[in-house]
Amino acid sequence: MALLSPGTPADLATSTAAAFRHAYGAEPAAVGRAPGRVNLIGEHTDYNAGTCLPVALAHATYAAVSPRSDNLVRVRSAQADDEWQGEGIGPGEVTGWASYAAGVAWALREAGVEVPGLDVCVDSTVPLGAGLSSSAALECSVAVAIAHLAGLDDSETQRRALVEACMRAETEVAGAPTGGMDQTVAMFAQPAAALLIDFLDHTTRAVPLSLGDAGLAVLVVDTRVSHALVDGGYASRRTDCETACRELGVPSLREATLDRVESLADSRIRRRARHVVTEIGRVAGTVAAIERADWRTVGQLFVASHTSMRDDFEISCPELDAAVEAALGAGAVGARMTGGGFGGSAVALVPEDVLDTAMSTVDTAFDTRGFRRPTFLRAEPSAAANLC
Ligand code: GLA
């Protein structure tokens, strides 16, 4: 069974620079790289001032960038047929995939960085629309390249500013009201670790993952069911969470207790809030269990998280449920849907010796139900965005 390769960073940086040369007839001034991510646990918690525990993938996006002497921005991608170009790069002026790249240049200008016109050429091994943060990888790869062109340092403060700019690009230019987990892990991940992010105070902490010692692999199943955060489902979940906060009189669901949540009158709002509050508890439980190498407990928390997303937050779908069920049936220690939901990917903690069986069991489950076959990749906890 094939696992989708992340490619070799040096080769991808070289081939992206070559594509830039071919397109624009000159060497790029900088090539940025930023990883996709898979979230281990803590879903729809970021915009609720909660916690989450993503891992950066080896699968990444590479952006070759040069400044121009005029104000034009041109953007090409190995994954798209057409070049986008224009001088207006703010909200309402760019649509589609190019808005994630051009939007970063706009947001950095808004933040006071002198960003000239740009030529940009990108390539990516992050599967698109799979719930693995291809959009944040695109934003952050462009951001680190522009930061270098603008002479910004590579400090923690500066990386935080880049996270902010990438979030603005995604929310205001691309129109996806997301919560910050993806950009934060792309900018702050550390190799061989998951990143605990706390959105109450915006701090991060690396949680080392000794997966090898435990004989475990992190398997990602891309259901290939379309997942688009600009559709209404994500925004409506956010609205439900805001309604719950208003009813409870708390600034965010981080400050809500389960007791109070259970007193909410509206069943839908109650279930949405219950997911968020219990999920934040599961993130803490998972971190503690990882730190004592108690993978059985981690697995149980994965399963509880999936149930909560399926029944309370209602963001799963039959393909995600089938992937989780089949992976568990084949011996996965734990499995859950991951990311925004409504399609996209599932993540499973699988003993190395049953990895092949797990993939073929998921394939068979999909065949039996008449679903299109999924694709698989292995999450190798990787480093944050950098200049190549
Ligand atoms: C998407 C968003 C994130 C986060 C997740 C759900 O990936 O981009 O900000 O809200 O969904 O956990």
mmCIF file of C-alpha atoms and ligand atoms in Angstrom, residues 37 39 42-47 133 170 178-183 229 234 339-340, ligand 1:
data_model
loop_
_atom_site.group_PDB
_atom_site.id
_atom_site.type_symbol
_atom_site.label_atom_id
_atom_site.label_comp_id
_atom_site.label_asym_id
_atom_site.label_seq_id
_atom_site.Cartn_x
_atom_site.Cartn_y
_atom_site.Cartn_z
ATOM 1 C CA ARG A 37 -0.081 19.515 10.002
ATOM 2 C CA ASN A 39 -3.887 17.592 14.825
ATOM 3 C CA GLY A 42 -8.125 19.402 20.466
ATOM 4 C CA GLU A 43 -10.538 20.163 17.639
ATOM 5 C CA HIS A 44 -12.486 23.431 17.294
ATOM 6 C CA THR A 45 -10.891 24.543 20.528
ATOM 7 C CA ASP A 46 -8.544 27.217 19.113
ATOM 8 C CA TYR A 47 -11.245 29.855 18.533
ATOM 9 C CA SER A 133 -3.562 22.586 6.447
ATOM 10 C CA GLU A 170 -6.952 33.387 5.639
ATOM 11 C CA THR A 178 -10.321 29.754 11.096
ATOM 12 C CA GLY A 179 -8.783 29.811 14.554
ATOM 13 C CA GLY A 180 -4.981 29.960 14.375
ATOM 14 C CA MET A 181 -3.901 26.401 15.183
ATOM 15 C CA ASP A 182 -2.602 25.717 11.671
ATOM 16 C CA GLN A 183 -0.474 28.851 11.297
ATOM 17 C CA LEU A 229 -13.573 25.730 5.403
ATOM 18 C CA TYR A 234 -17.243 25.710 10.148
ATOM 19 C CA GLY A 339 -9.039 19.047 11.450
ATOM 20 C CA GLY A 340 -12.077 21.123 10.641
HETATM 21 C C1 GLA B 1 -9.345 24.074 10.842
HETATM 22 C C2 GLA B 1 -8.986 25.476 11.277
HETATM 23 C C3 GLA B 1 -8.319 25.487 12.643
HETATM 24 C C4 GLA B 1 -9.123 24.678 13.658
HETATM 25 C C5 GLA B 1 -9.519 23.323 13.086
HETATM 26 C C6 GLA B 1 -10.423 22.546 13.987
HETATM 27 O O1 GLA B 1 -8.185 23.336 10.619
HETATM 28 O O2 GLA B 1 -8.112 26.062 10.331
HETATM 29 O O3 GLA B 1 -8.136 26.802 13.065
HETATM 30 O O4 GLA B 1 -10.236 25.394 14.105
HETATM 31 O O5 GLA B 1 -10.148 23.451 11.828
HETATM 32 O O6 GLA B 1 -9.765 22.175 15.139
#
